[in-house]
Short mmCIF file of C-alpha atoms in Angstrom, two decimals:
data_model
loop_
_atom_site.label_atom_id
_atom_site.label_comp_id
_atom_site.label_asym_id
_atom_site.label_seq_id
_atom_site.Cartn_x
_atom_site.Cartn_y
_atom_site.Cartn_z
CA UNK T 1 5.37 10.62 -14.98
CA UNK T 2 7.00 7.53 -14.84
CA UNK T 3 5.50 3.90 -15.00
CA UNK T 4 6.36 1.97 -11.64
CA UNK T 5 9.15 -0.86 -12.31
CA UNK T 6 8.11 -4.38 -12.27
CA UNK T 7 10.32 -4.78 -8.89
CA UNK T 8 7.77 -2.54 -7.44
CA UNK T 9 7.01 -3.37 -3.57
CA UNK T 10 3.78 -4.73 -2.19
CA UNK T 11 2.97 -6.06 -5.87
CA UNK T 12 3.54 -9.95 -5.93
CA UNK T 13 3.03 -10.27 -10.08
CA UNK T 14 4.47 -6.98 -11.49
CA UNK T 15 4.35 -8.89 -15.05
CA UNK T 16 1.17 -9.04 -14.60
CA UNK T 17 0.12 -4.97 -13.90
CA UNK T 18 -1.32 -3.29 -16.53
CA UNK T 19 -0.07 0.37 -17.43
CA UNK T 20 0.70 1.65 -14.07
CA UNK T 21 1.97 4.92 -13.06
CA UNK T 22 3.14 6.34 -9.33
CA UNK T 23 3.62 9.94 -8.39
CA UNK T 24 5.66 10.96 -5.31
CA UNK T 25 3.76 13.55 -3.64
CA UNK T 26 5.99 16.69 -2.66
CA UNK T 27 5.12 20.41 -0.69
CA UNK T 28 2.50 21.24 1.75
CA UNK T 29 0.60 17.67 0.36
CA UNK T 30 3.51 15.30 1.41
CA UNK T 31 2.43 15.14 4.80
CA UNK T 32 -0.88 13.84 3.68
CA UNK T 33 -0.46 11.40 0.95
CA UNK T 34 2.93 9.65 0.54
CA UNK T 35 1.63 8.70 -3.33
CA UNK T 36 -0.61 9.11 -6.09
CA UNK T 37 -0.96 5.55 -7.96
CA UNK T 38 -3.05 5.62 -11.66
CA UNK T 39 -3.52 2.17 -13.23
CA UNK T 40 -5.06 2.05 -16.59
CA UNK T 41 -6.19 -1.18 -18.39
CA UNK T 42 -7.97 -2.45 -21.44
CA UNK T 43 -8.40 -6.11 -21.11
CA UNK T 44 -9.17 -8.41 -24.10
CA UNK T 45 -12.83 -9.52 -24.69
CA UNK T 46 -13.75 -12.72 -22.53
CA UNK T 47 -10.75 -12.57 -20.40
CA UNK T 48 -9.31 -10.74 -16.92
CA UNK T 49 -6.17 -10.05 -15.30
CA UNK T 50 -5.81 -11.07 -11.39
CA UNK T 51 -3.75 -8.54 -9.59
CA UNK T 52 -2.33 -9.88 -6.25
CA UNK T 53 -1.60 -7.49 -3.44
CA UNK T 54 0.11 -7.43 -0.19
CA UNK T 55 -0.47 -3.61 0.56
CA UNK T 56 1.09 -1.45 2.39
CA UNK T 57 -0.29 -0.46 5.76
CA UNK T 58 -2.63 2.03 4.77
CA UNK T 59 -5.96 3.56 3.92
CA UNK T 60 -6.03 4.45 -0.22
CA UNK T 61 -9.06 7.09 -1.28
CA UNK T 62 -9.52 5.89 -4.75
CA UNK T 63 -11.80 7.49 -7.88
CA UNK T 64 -12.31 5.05 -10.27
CA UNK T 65 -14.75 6.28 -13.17
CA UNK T 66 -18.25 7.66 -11.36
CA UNK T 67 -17.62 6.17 -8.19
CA UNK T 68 -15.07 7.30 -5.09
CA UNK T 69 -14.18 4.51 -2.43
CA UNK T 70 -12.01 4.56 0.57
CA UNK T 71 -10.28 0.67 1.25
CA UNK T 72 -8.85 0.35 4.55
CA UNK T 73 -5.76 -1.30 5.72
CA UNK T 74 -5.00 -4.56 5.21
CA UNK T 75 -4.09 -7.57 7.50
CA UNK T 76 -3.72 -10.31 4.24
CA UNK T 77 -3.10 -10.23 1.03
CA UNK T 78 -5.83 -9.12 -1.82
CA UNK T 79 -6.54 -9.48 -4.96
CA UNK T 80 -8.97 -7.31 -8.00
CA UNK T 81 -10.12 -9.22 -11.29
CA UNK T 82 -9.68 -6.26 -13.93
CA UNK T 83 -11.98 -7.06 -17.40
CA UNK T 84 -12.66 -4.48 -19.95
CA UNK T 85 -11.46 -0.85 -19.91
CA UNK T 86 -10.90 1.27 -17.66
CA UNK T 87 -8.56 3.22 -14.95
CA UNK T 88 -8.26 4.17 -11.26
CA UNK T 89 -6.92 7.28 -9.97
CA UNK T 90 -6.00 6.68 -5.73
CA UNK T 91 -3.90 8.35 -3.00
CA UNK T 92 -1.75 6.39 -0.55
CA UNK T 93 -2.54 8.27 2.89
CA UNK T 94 -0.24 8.98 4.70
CA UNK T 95 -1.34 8.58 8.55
CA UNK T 96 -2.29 12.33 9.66
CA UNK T 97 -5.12 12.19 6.66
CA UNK T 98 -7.30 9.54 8.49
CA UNK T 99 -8.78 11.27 10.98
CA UNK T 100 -10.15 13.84 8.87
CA UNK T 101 -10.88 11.82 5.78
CA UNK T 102 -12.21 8.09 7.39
CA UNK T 103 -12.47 8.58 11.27
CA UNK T 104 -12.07 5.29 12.35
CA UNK T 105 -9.59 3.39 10.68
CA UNK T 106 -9.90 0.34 12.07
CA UNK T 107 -13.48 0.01 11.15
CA UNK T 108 -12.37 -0.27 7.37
CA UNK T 109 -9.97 -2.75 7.83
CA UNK T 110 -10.18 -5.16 5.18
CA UNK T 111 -12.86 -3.42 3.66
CA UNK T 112 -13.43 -0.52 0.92
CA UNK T 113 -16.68 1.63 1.35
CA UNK T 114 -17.82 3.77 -1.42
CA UNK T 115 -17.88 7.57 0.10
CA UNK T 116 -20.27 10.52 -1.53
CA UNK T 117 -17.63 13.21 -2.70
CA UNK T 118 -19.55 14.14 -6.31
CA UNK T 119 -17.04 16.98 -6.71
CA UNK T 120 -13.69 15.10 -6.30
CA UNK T 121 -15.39 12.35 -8.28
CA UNK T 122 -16.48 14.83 -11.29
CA UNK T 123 -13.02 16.85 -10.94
CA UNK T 124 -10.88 13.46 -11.18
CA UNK T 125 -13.12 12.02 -13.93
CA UNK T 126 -13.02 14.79 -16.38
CA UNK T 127 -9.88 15.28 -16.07
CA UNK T 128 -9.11 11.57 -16.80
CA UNK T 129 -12.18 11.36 -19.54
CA UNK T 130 -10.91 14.71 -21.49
CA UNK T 131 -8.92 13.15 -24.66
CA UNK T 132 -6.07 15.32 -23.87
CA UNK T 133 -2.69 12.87 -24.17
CA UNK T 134 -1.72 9.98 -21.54
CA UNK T 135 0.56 11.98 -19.44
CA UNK T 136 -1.42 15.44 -19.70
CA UNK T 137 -4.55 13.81 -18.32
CA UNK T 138 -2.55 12.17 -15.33
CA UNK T 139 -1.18 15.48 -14.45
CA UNK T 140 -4.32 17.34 -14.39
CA UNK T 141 -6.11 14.43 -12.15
CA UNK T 142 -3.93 14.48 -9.59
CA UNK T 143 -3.72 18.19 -9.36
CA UNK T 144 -7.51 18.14 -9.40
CA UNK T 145 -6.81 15.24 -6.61
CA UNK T 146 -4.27 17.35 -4.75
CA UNK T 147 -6.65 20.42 -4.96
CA UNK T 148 -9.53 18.82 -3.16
CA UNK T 149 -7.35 17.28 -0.30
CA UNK T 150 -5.73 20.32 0.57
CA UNK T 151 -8.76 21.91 0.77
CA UNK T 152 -10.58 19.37 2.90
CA UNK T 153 -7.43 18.45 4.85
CA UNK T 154 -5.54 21.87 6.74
CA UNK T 155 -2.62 21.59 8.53
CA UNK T 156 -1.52 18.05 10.08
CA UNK T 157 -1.85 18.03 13.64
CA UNK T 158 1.07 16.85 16.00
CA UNK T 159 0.21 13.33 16.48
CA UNK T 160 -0.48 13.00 12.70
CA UNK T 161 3.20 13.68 11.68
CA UNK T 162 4.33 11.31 14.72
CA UNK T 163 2.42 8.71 13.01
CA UNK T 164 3.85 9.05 9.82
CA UNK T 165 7.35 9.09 11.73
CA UNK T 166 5.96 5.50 12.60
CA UNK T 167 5.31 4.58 9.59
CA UNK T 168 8.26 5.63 7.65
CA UNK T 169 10.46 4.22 10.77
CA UNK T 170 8.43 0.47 10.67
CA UNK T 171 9.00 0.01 7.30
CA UNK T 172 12.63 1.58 6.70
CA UNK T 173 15.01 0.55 9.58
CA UNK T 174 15.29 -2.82 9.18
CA UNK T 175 17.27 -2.70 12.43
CA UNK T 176 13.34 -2.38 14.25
CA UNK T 177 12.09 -5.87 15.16
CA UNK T 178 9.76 -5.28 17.93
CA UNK T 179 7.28 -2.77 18.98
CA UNK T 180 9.54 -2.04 21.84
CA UNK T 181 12.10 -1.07 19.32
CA UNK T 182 9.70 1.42 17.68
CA UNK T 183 8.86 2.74 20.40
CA UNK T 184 12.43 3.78 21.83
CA UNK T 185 13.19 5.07 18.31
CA UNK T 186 10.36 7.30 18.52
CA UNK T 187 11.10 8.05 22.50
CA UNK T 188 7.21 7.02 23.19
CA UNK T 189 5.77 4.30 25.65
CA UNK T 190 5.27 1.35 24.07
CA UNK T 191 1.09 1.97 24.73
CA UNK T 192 1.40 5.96 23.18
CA UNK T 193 2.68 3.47 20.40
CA UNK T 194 -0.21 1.01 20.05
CA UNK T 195 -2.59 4.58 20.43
CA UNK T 196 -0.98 6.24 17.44
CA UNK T 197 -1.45 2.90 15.72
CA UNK T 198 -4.88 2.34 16.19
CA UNK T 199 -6.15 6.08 15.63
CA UNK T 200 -3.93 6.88 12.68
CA UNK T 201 -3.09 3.33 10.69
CA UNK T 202 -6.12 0.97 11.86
CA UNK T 203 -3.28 -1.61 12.97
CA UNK T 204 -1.11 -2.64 15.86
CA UNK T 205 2.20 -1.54 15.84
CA UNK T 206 3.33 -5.03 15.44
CA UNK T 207 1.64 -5.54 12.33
CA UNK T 208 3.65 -2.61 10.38
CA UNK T 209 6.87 -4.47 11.12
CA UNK T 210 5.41 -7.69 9.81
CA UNK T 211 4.13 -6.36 6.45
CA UNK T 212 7.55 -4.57 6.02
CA UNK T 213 9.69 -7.81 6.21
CA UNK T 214 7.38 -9.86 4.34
CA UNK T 215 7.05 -7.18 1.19
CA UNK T 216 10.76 -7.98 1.71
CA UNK T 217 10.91 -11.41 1.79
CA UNK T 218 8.78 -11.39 -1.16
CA UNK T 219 10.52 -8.55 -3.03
CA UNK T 220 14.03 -11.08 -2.17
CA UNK T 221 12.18 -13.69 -3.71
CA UNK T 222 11.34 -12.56 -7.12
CA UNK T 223 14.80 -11.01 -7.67
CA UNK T 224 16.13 -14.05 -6.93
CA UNK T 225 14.29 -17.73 -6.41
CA UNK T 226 17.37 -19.22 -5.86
CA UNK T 227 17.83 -17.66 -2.66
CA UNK T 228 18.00 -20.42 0.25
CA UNK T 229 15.08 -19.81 3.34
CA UNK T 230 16.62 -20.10 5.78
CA UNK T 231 19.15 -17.19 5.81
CA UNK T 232 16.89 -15.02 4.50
CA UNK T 233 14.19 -16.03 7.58
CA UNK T 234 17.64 -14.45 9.79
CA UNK T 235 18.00 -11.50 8.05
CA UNK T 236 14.55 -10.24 7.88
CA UNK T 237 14.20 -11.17 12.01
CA UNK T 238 12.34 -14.52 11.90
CA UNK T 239 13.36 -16.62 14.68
CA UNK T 240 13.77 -19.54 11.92
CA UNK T 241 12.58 -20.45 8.65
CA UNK T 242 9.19 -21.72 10.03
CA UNK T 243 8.53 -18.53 11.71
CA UNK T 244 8.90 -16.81 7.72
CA UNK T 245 6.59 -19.68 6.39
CA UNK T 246 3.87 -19.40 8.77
CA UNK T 247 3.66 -15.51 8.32
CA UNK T 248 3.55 -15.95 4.60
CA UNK T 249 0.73 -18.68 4.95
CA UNK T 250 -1.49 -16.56 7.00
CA UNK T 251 -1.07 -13.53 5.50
CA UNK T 252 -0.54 -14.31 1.86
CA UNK T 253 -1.82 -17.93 1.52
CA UNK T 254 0.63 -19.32 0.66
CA UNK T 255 4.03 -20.86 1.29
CA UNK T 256 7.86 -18.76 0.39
CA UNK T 257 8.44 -22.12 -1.09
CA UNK T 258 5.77 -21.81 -3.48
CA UNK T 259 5.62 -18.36 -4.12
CA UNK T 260 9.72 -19.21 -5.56
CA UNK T 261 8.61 -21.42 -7.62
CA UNK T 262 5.97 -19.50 -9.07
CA UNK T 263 8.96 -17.23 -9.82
CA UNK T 264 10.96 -19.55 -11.47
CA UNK T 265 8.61 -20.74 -13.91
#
């Protein structure tokens, strides 16, 4: 397995991320989870590290020690205060696994709930807790992960994979500025559109465009502080650079400006 490089989307301090590892997902369990994700952290005595997040727009199951949580989509950015030891072992889900796994999507959104599965919880945990070395115990937890999904999960229905079409489409082709857009590239009605969104993502269409160009925007910024608003505001699809700083104040709260000059520093 291979630790996720500091340029890492959606993360807006990768110098600040503890030991971090992704795992692409592949087979029958690709349509279902797009990655596994396995932070691990041991934090000095006294102090914590703030991890800032602008996810992507998604549900994440998540087993972290004796407990299992499911946390929603997002609409703004988040952060989690790690202190002490520890280490999380979560799933990116791909669309066609809410339904089955959460129901309602957009109930959770914004929110994590804790969720009573003892044995994906005890399967995760031991393998995590078994003293075998790093990259042997991340193997065996998300195999144990894997297991327990495909088991709970079946087949993906019809509507599930069109969703992830969605969601691979929203945050890919940067060409797609508009629902409208989305929609024609997926030959739906815009409203089939909106439907798929709400029942599969727990978001309007509209909102997976906007969290793709600003995990750009921000992504631009940290390779390169330099670069001047304005352009970049074209480029991603802003009308102007106003348009660019009013997204990043209400969803990330704060300004490009400042967020480049946190860079810099």
């Amino acid at each position: 397995m291979n630790a996720v490089p500091a340029s890492s989307r959606g993360v807006l301090y990768p110098a600040r991320l503890p030991t971090f590892h992704r795992e692409p997902v592949v087979g029958d369990l690709a349509a279902f989870v797009r990655w596994f994700w396995i932070p691990e952290w041991e934090i000095e005595p006294g102090r914590s590290s703030r991890q800032h997040i602008v996810g992507f727009p998604a549900c994440n199951l998540v087993v972290e020690n004796a407990t299992t949580g499911i946390s929603g989509p997002t609409t703004r950015a988040s952060y989690r205060d790690l202190s002490g030891a520890g280490w999380a072992v979560g799933a990116l889900l791909r669309p066609a696994a809410v339904p089955a796994l959460i129901g309602d999507a957009t109930e959770l959104r914004d929110a994590y709930q804790e969720v009573d599965l003892p044995e994906l919880t005890a399967a995760v945990r031991a393998a995590m807790t078994s003293g075998a070395p790093p990259d042997a115990r991340r193997r065996s937890a998300i195999a144990a992960f894997g297991a327990w999904l495909l088991d709970r999960l079946g087949a993906p229905s019809s509507d599930g994979l069109l969703a992830n079409r969605m969601v691979e489409l929203a945050e890919a082709e940067t060409t797609l500025l508009t629902v409208p857009d989305l929609a024609a590239r997926l030959n739906v009605s815009t409203r089939t559109l909106q439907r798929l969104s709400a029942r599969y993502v727990g978001l309007p269409p509209a909102a997976l465009i906007r969290r793709r160009r600003l995990q750009e925007a921000a992504e631009r910024l940290r390779d390169d502080p330099t670069l001047d608003l304005t352009p970049l505001a074209h480029e991603l699809g802003y009308a102007d650079h106003a348009h660019l700083t009013n997204d990043f104040r209400i969803t990330l709260g704060f300004t490009p400006s400042s967020y480049r000059r946190s860079q810099a520093t």
